[in-house]
Amino acid sequence: MTPPIDTQRRSLMKALPAAGLTLALPATAAVAPDPWLQAQAIIDRVSKPLKFRQQDFVVTKFGAKPCKLTNIKAWVSFEGQDTLATPAAKSPDCYGAIKAAIKACHDAGGGRVVIPAGNWYCAGPIVLLSNVNVHLSAGAHIYFSHDPADYARYGDIDCGKNGKLVVSRWQSNDCLNYSSMIYAYGQDNIALTGEDWTSVLDGQGGVPFNDAGDCWWTWKGKQKTINSIGQGNTPNFVAGKMSENTENPNNARSLADIAPGITDAERALIEGKDQSWRTDSKYLPSLSEAGVRLARRVFGVGHYLRPPMIQIIGCTNVLLQGYHVMRTPFWMHHPVHCRNLVIRKVHCESHGPNSDGFDPEACDHVLVEDCTFDTGDDCIAIKAGKNQDTQYGPSQNIVIQNCIMHSGHGAVTLGSEMAGGIQNVFAQKLVFQNANWQTNPLNIAIRLKTNLNRGGYLRNFYVRDVSIPNGVQLTASHYATFPDSPINGKQVATAAGAVVAFDCDYIPTADHVRTRPPVVNNIHISNVRVGNVTKDGKTGSCFQAIMLLGPVASDYNGPQPAPPVVPITDVTITDCDFGAPTNAAEPWFVYNVKGVTLKNVTIAGKVYNTVLNAPA
């Protein structure tokens, strides 16, 4: 069994080197001759039921009281508002009762903590402990406080004016930050379950928390996607307002002040040519690049990094099952460095900024099945560290099956934060329904995102039996590239519009350090069926069927000699029908790829059997 992580503050601070704590993972399993046999072995291993003592701890017996609701105007997406129910002022807070019930259950040797039917207001995190199943009955609706301050009150690390924070990871960089609404650290045999999709975890991400009308989602700040659909704005954000993308005076004015050990050349590379590195979203990865230890990566109050809704770090034997999670501040589920994890029959629904559905990071043996995703960002995004924070190793041995996807940037996505590598991922029997295709379409079906900053590797990725009846976005969305890039970003559907998109030059202008070329190989996709729709006078299934953009060597900005920049290799796409791209003249785009085999691939009624090669 993996040893638990020490959560005591004194021991934690002594034990934290440059990037944090580690748990050993087993050596990478060899891929079987038939990779789907390996997928079945993963399913069999993680599907063994967790066992809990047969004793219930009902939160009402620990003082929890239901709340009354009132209606308010709130944000429900990037651009839309509606009337929503929220707990009335001075509602009873069940944070303390739930905490007490979990502790009593844990101390008794485990069991089930039950939250009965009703509306419950919780102004603090639910912290899971070993051998405890926190279970929502049918009709139980937990409204988590929408006030960020409530997630800087109860953490086990006192950071003074920044609040009482927790060890967290934000977009794959370690930090001390606001707690997630549901949190676990270094636990074993834990579960978060619901009776059905009337068991609701509500993050209230679009509910205003101040008189100015700001909500969690306001902290996203400016948007960068060119030609986005249904996601062009940020709720209540205007230029100059504080956000994760606004220069923060609370951050050091120079890396020399916080990382004196780096050279002037290293500092100049990390900071770049302007002050954008002092925005919270870039300051944290800058600290990672500079080797600043976790104890000095303090965010929380005075900063604008939204926490995930559910974050589980360094845990083993985890079950997430049978509930509906909605309106989350940031990513919905973010397990980090976990082993033996199942998410099953969960409805992930949130249309706010960065509302990824499920983001397993540096996890080993994961099963995602029978879930529905309707998201404001990627439905599923597999991640594995960023910058220097790769101590947890790769994400590996992951099976995704029998799921439905609607809105989102990508249905099954790998990256963009993948510096530790991703391998042995299997996706099968999926329906990318794209039910919102008229107003908020699924951008891309199968997506890889990386660049010369995020680096890493993707290998042994297998996809089969995917139905996409309503296609994906019919127009192209783009990200900016450098002026001297060999790629004209405005002609390539890197951000949206392709069915299969492997983007190894993902928003390169956002990263100052570009010294780690990614390696992508052994990708096999079969039996993908894409339907056509008619919108704005255009009938089609996508903008472009296939977009394979290999690493772009000219992006490299580190010392010479530069490392090798290799093409995407060993990709096979077989027995697929991609429907009719609206960009009929260019059904695919390839750059820096070698040996991409199309076998019995139909595009706009024409069958292709060919091998694609494209130089850099």
mmCIF file of N, CA and C in Angstrom, residues 23-31 38-39 42-43 45-46 335 337-341 358 360-368 382-385 392-400 414 418 420-426 457-461:
data_model
loop_
_atom_site.group_PDB
_atom_site.id
_atom_site.type_symbol
_atom_site.label_atom_id
_atom_site.label_comp_id
_atom_site.label_asym_id
_atom_site.label_seq_id
_atom_site.Cartn_x
_atom_site.Cartn_y
_atom_site.Cartn_z
ATOM 1 N N LEU A 23 4.724 9.969 -3.792
ATOM 2 C CA LEU A 23 4.270 8.617 -3.506
ATOM 3 C C LEU A 23 4.799 7.727 -4.617
ATOM 4 N N ALA A 24 5.342 6.578 -4.260
ATOM 5 C CA ALA A 24 5.892 5.702 -5.288
ATOM 6 C C ALA A 24 4.773 5.012 -6.054
ATOM 7 N N LEU A 25 4.899 4.954 -7.372
ATOM 8 C CA LEU A 25 3.973 4.226 -8.208
ATOM 9 C C LEU A 25 4.698 3.020 -8.801
ATOM 10 N N PRO A 26 3.969 1.980 -9.151
ATOM 11 C CA PRO A 26 4.621 0.818 -9.742
ATOM 12 C C PRO A 26 5.184 1.152 -11.106
ATOM 13 N N ALA A 27 6.120 0.337 -11.539
ATOM 14 C CA ALA A 27 6.684 0.534 -12.872
ATOM 15 C C ALA A 27 5.598 0.393 -13.926
ATOM 16 N N THR A 28 5.790 1.077 -15.044
ATOM 17 C CA THR A 28 4.818 1.057 -16.117
ATOM 18 C C THR A 28 4.592 -0.369 -16.614
ATOM 19 N N ALA A 29 3.333 -0.729 -16.740
ATOM 20 C CA ALA A 29 3.019 -2.052 -17.257
ATOM 21 C C ALA A 29 3.264 -2.095 -18.758
ATOM 22 N N ALA A 30 3.749 -3.199 -19.243
ATOM 23 C CA ALA A 30 3.956 -3.350 -20.673
ATOM 24 C C ALA A 30 2.605 -3.462 -21.375
ATOM 25 N N VAL A 31 2.493 -2.855 -22.544
ATOM 26 C CA VAL A 31 1.254 -2.931 -23.291
ATOM 27 C C VAL A 31 1.104 -4.325 -23.882
ATOM 28 N N GLN A 38 -5.386 -5.411 -22.092
ATOM 29 C CA GLN A 38 -4.864 -4.616 -20.989
ATOM 30 C C GLN A 38 -5.949 -3.707 -20.418
ATOM 31 N N ALA A 39 -6.775 -3.140 -21.305
ATOM 32 C CA ALA A 39 -7.880 -2.302 -20.828
ATOM 33 C C ALA A 39 -8.804 -3.106 -19.920
ATOM 34 N N ILE A 42 -7.348 -3.560 -16.497
ATOM 35 C CA ILE A 42 -7.502 -2.354 -15.670
ATOM 36 C C ILE A 42 -8.914 -2.295 -15.102
ATOM 37 N N ILE A 43 -9.906 -2.549 -15.954
ATOM 38 C CA ILE A 43 -11.302 -2.539 -15.494
ATOM 39 C C ILE A 43 -11.505 -3.552 -14.375
ATOM 40 N N ARG A 45 -9.366 -4.811 -12.306
ATOM 41 C CA ARG A 45 -8.658 -4.471 -11.069
ATOM 42 C C ARG A 45 -9.392 -3.401 -10.272
ATOM 43 N N VAL A 46 -9.811 -2.334 -10.947
ATOM 44 C CA VAL A 46 -10.363 -1.205 -10.187
ATOM 45 C C VAL A 46 -11.841 -1.360 -9.881
ATOM 46 N N PRO A 335 -8.557 14.659 -9.295
ATOM 47 C CA PRO A 335 -7.727 13.742 -8.504
ATOM 48 C C PRO A 335 -6.275 13.857 -8.936
ATOM 49 N N HIS A 337 -2.381 12.278 -8.340
ATOM 50 C CA HIS A 337 -1.513 11.238 -7.784
ATOM 51 C C HIS A 337 -2.302 10.213 -6.966
ATOM 52 N N CYS A 338 -3.420 9.773 -7.544
ATOM 53 C CA CYS A 338 -4.258 8.756 -6.897
ATOM 54 C C CYS A 338 -4.105 7.428 -7.636
ATOM 55 N N ARG A 339 -4.375 6.362 -6.913
ATOM 56 C CA ARG A 339 -4.297 5.024 -7.490
ATOM 57 C C ARG A 339 -5.575 4.260 -7.181
ATOM 58 N N ASN A 340 -6.067 3.548 -8.195
ATOM 59 C CA ASN A 340 -7.292 2.754 -8.075
ATOM 60 C C ASN A 340 -8.478 3.678 -7.802
ATOM 61 N N LEU A 341 -8.919 4.349 -8.845
ATOM 62 C CA LEU A 341 -9.985 5.343 -8.732
ATOM 63 C C LEU A 341 -11.056 5.051 -9.763
ATOM 64 N N PHE A 358 -13.720 16.106 -15.600
ATOM 65 C CA PHE A 358 -12.911 15.139 -14.847
ATOM 66 C C PHE A 358 -11.484 15.234 -15.343
ATOM 67 N N PRO A 360 -8.088 13.696 -14.242
ATOM 68 C CA PRO A 360 -7.150 12.891 -13.455
ATOM 69 C C PRO A 360 -5.721 13.287 -13.786
ATOM 70 N N GLU A 361 -4.920 13.511 -12.767
ATOM 71 C CA GLU A 361 -3.552 13.989 -12.976
ATOM 72 C C GLU A 361 -2.555 13.081 -12.275
ATOM 73 N N ALA A 362 -1.598 12.584 -13.053
ATOM 74 C CA ALA A 362 -0.570 11.697 -12.509
ATOM 75 C C ALA A 362 -1.204 10.571 -11.694
ATOM 76 N N CYS A 363 -2.304 10.037 -12.207
ATOM 77 C CA CYS A 363 -3.017 8.952 -11.536
ATOM 78 C C CYS A 363 -2.741 7.633 -12.259
ATOM 79 N N ASP A 364 -2.864 6.544 -11.512
ATOM 80 C CA ASP A 364 -2.589 5.209 -12.045
ATOM 81 C C ASP A 364 -3.766 4.293 -11.757
ATOM 82 N N HIS A 365 -4.285 3.654 -12.795
ATOM 83 C CA HIS A 365 -5.448 2.764 -12.716
ATOM 84 C C HIS A 365 -6.713 3.562 -12.364
ATOM 85 N N VAL A 366 -7.344 4.031 -13.424
ATOM 86 C CA VAL A 366 -8.540 4.864 -13.317
ATOM 87 C C VAL A 366 -9.588 4.337 -14.282
ATOM 88 N N LEU A 367 -10.827 4.267 -13.819
ATOM 89 C CA LEU A 367 -11.955 3.868 -14.654
ATOM 90 C C LEU A 367 -13.004 4.968 -14.635
ATOM 91 N N VAL A 368 -13.372 5.429 -15.832
ATOM 92 C CA VAL A 368 -14.454 6.404 -16.001
ATOM 93 C C VAL A 368 -15.542 5.713 -16.797
ATOM 94 N N ILE A 382 -6.982 14.503 -19.325
ATOM 95 C CA ILE A 382 -5.973 13.754 -18.576
ATOM 96 C C ILE A 382 -4.696 14.585 -18.510
ATOM 97 N N LYS A 383 -4.147 14.743 -17.296
ATOM 98 C CA LYS A 383 -3.031 15.658 -17.068
ATOM 99 C C LYS A 383 -1.911 14.950 -16.292
ATOM 100 N N ALA A 384 -0.730 15.605 -16.279
ATOM 101 C CA ALA A 384 0.405 14.969 -15.595
ATOM 102 C C ALA A 384 1.506 15.980 -15.295
ATOM 103 N N GLY A 385 1.179 17.051 -14.594
ATOM 104 C CA GLY A 385 2.204 17.987 -14.157
ATOM 105 C C GLY A 385 2.560 19.014 -15.202
ATOM 106 N N TYR A 392 5.251 13.391 -9.483
ATOM 107 C CA TYR A 392 4.295 12.299 -9.333
ATOM 108 C C TYR A 392 4.290 11.355 -10.530
ATOM 109 N N GLY A 393 5.070 11.664 -11.569
ATOM 110 C CA GLY A 393 5.158 10.770 -12.710
ATOM 111 C C GLY A 393 3.988 10.890 -13.664
ATOM 112 N N PRO A 394 3.774 9.858 -14.499
ATOM 113 C CA PRO A 394 2.767 9.950 -15.559
ATOM 114 C C PRO A 394 1.358 9.644 -15.081
ATOM 115 N N SER A 395 0.399 10.020 -15.911
ATOM 116 C CA SER A 395 -0.940 9.449 -15.833
ATOM 117 C C SER A 395 -0.944 8.198 -16.701
ATOM 118 N N GLN A 396 -1.476 7.114 -16.173
ATOM 119 C CA GLN A 396 -1.367 5.856 -16.903
ATOM 120 C C GLN A 396 -2.434 4.861 -16.487
ATOM 121 N N ASN A 397 -2.712 3.954 -17.407
ATOM 122 C CA ASN A 397 -3.645 2.854 -17.152
ATOM 123 C C ASN A 397 -5.042 3.389 -16.835
ATOM 124 N N ILE A 398 -5.601 4.079 -17.823
ATOM 125 C CA ILE A 398 -6.885 4.764 -17.674
ATOM 126 C C ILE A 398 -7.844 4.238 -18.738
ATOM 127 N N VAL A 399 -9.056 3.880 -18.313
ATOM 128 C CA VAL A 399 -10.099 3.419 -19.232
ATOM 129 C C VAL A 399 -11.298 4.350 -19.119
ATOM 130 N N ILE A 400 -11.788 4.785 -20.281
ATOM 131 C CA ILE A 400 -12.986 5.629 -20.367
ATOM 132 C C ILE A 400 -13.984 4.871 -21.229
ATOM 133 N N LEU A 414 -6.280 15.024 -23.873
ATOM 134 C CA LEU A 414 -5.032 14.694 -23.181
ATOM 135 C C LEU A 414 -4.209 15.973 -23.112
ATOM 136 N N MET A 418 1.014 18.151 -19.263
ATOM 137 C CA MET A 418 1.346 16.725 -19.351
ATOM 138 C C MET A 418 2.845 16.497 -19.311
ATOM 139 N N GLY A 420 4.741 15.254 -17.140
ATOM 140 C CA GLY A 420 5.140 13.966 -16.594
ATOM 141 C C GLY A 420 4.818 12.788 -17.493
ATOM 142 N N GLY A 421 4.081 13.031 -18.577
ATOM 143 C CA GLY A 421 3.770 11.977 -19.536
ATOM 144 C C GLY A 421 2.413 11.334 -19.318
ATOM 145 N N ILE A 422 1.844 10.831 -20.416
ATOM 146 C CA ILE A 422 0.556 10.127 -20.392
ATOM 147 C C ILE A 422 0.718 8.863 -21.229
ATOM 148 N N GLN A 423 0.293 7.731 -20.683
ATOM 149 C CA GLN A 423 0.431 6.474 -21.422
ATOM 150 C C GLN A 423 -0.637 5.474 -21.009
ATOM 151 N N ASN A 424 -0.928 4.568 -21.922
ATOM 152 C CA ASN A 424 -1.867 3.478 -21.674
ATOM 153 C C ASN A 424 -3.259 4.021 -21.324
ATOM 154 N N VAL A 425 -3.852 4.721 -22.304
ATOM 155 C CA VAL A 425 -5.191 5.284 -22.149
ATOM 156 C C VAL A 425 -6.096 4.631 -23.188
ATOM 157 N N PHE A 426 -7.268 4.178 -22.731
ATOM 158 C CA PHE A 426 -8.190 3.430 -23.576
ATOM 159 C C PHE A 426 -9.574 4.074 -23.485
ATOM 160 N N TYR A 457 5.052 13.334 -22.875
ATOM 161 C CA TYR A 457 4.856 12.375 -23.953
ATOM 162 C C TYR A 457 3.441 11.840 -23.880
ATOM 163 N N LEU A 458 2.940 11.431 -25.030
ATOM 164 C CA LEU A 458 1.711 10.660 -25.118
ATOM 165 C C LEU A 458 2.027 9.422 -25.926
ATOM 166 N N ARG A 459 1.761 8.259 -25.349
ATOM 167 C CA ARG A 459 1.973 7.015 -26.075
ATOM 168 C C ARG A 459 0.953 5.981 -25.608
ATOM 169 N N ASN A 460 0.665 5.066 -26.497
ATOM 170 C CA ASN A 460 -0.264 3.974 -26.192
ATOM 171 C C ASN A 460 -1.660 4.530 -25.867
ATOM 172 N N PHE A 461 -2.235 5.228 -26.847
ATOM 173 C CA PHE A 461 -3.579 5.805 -26.724
ATOM 174 C C PHE A 461 -4.465 5.118 -27.754
#
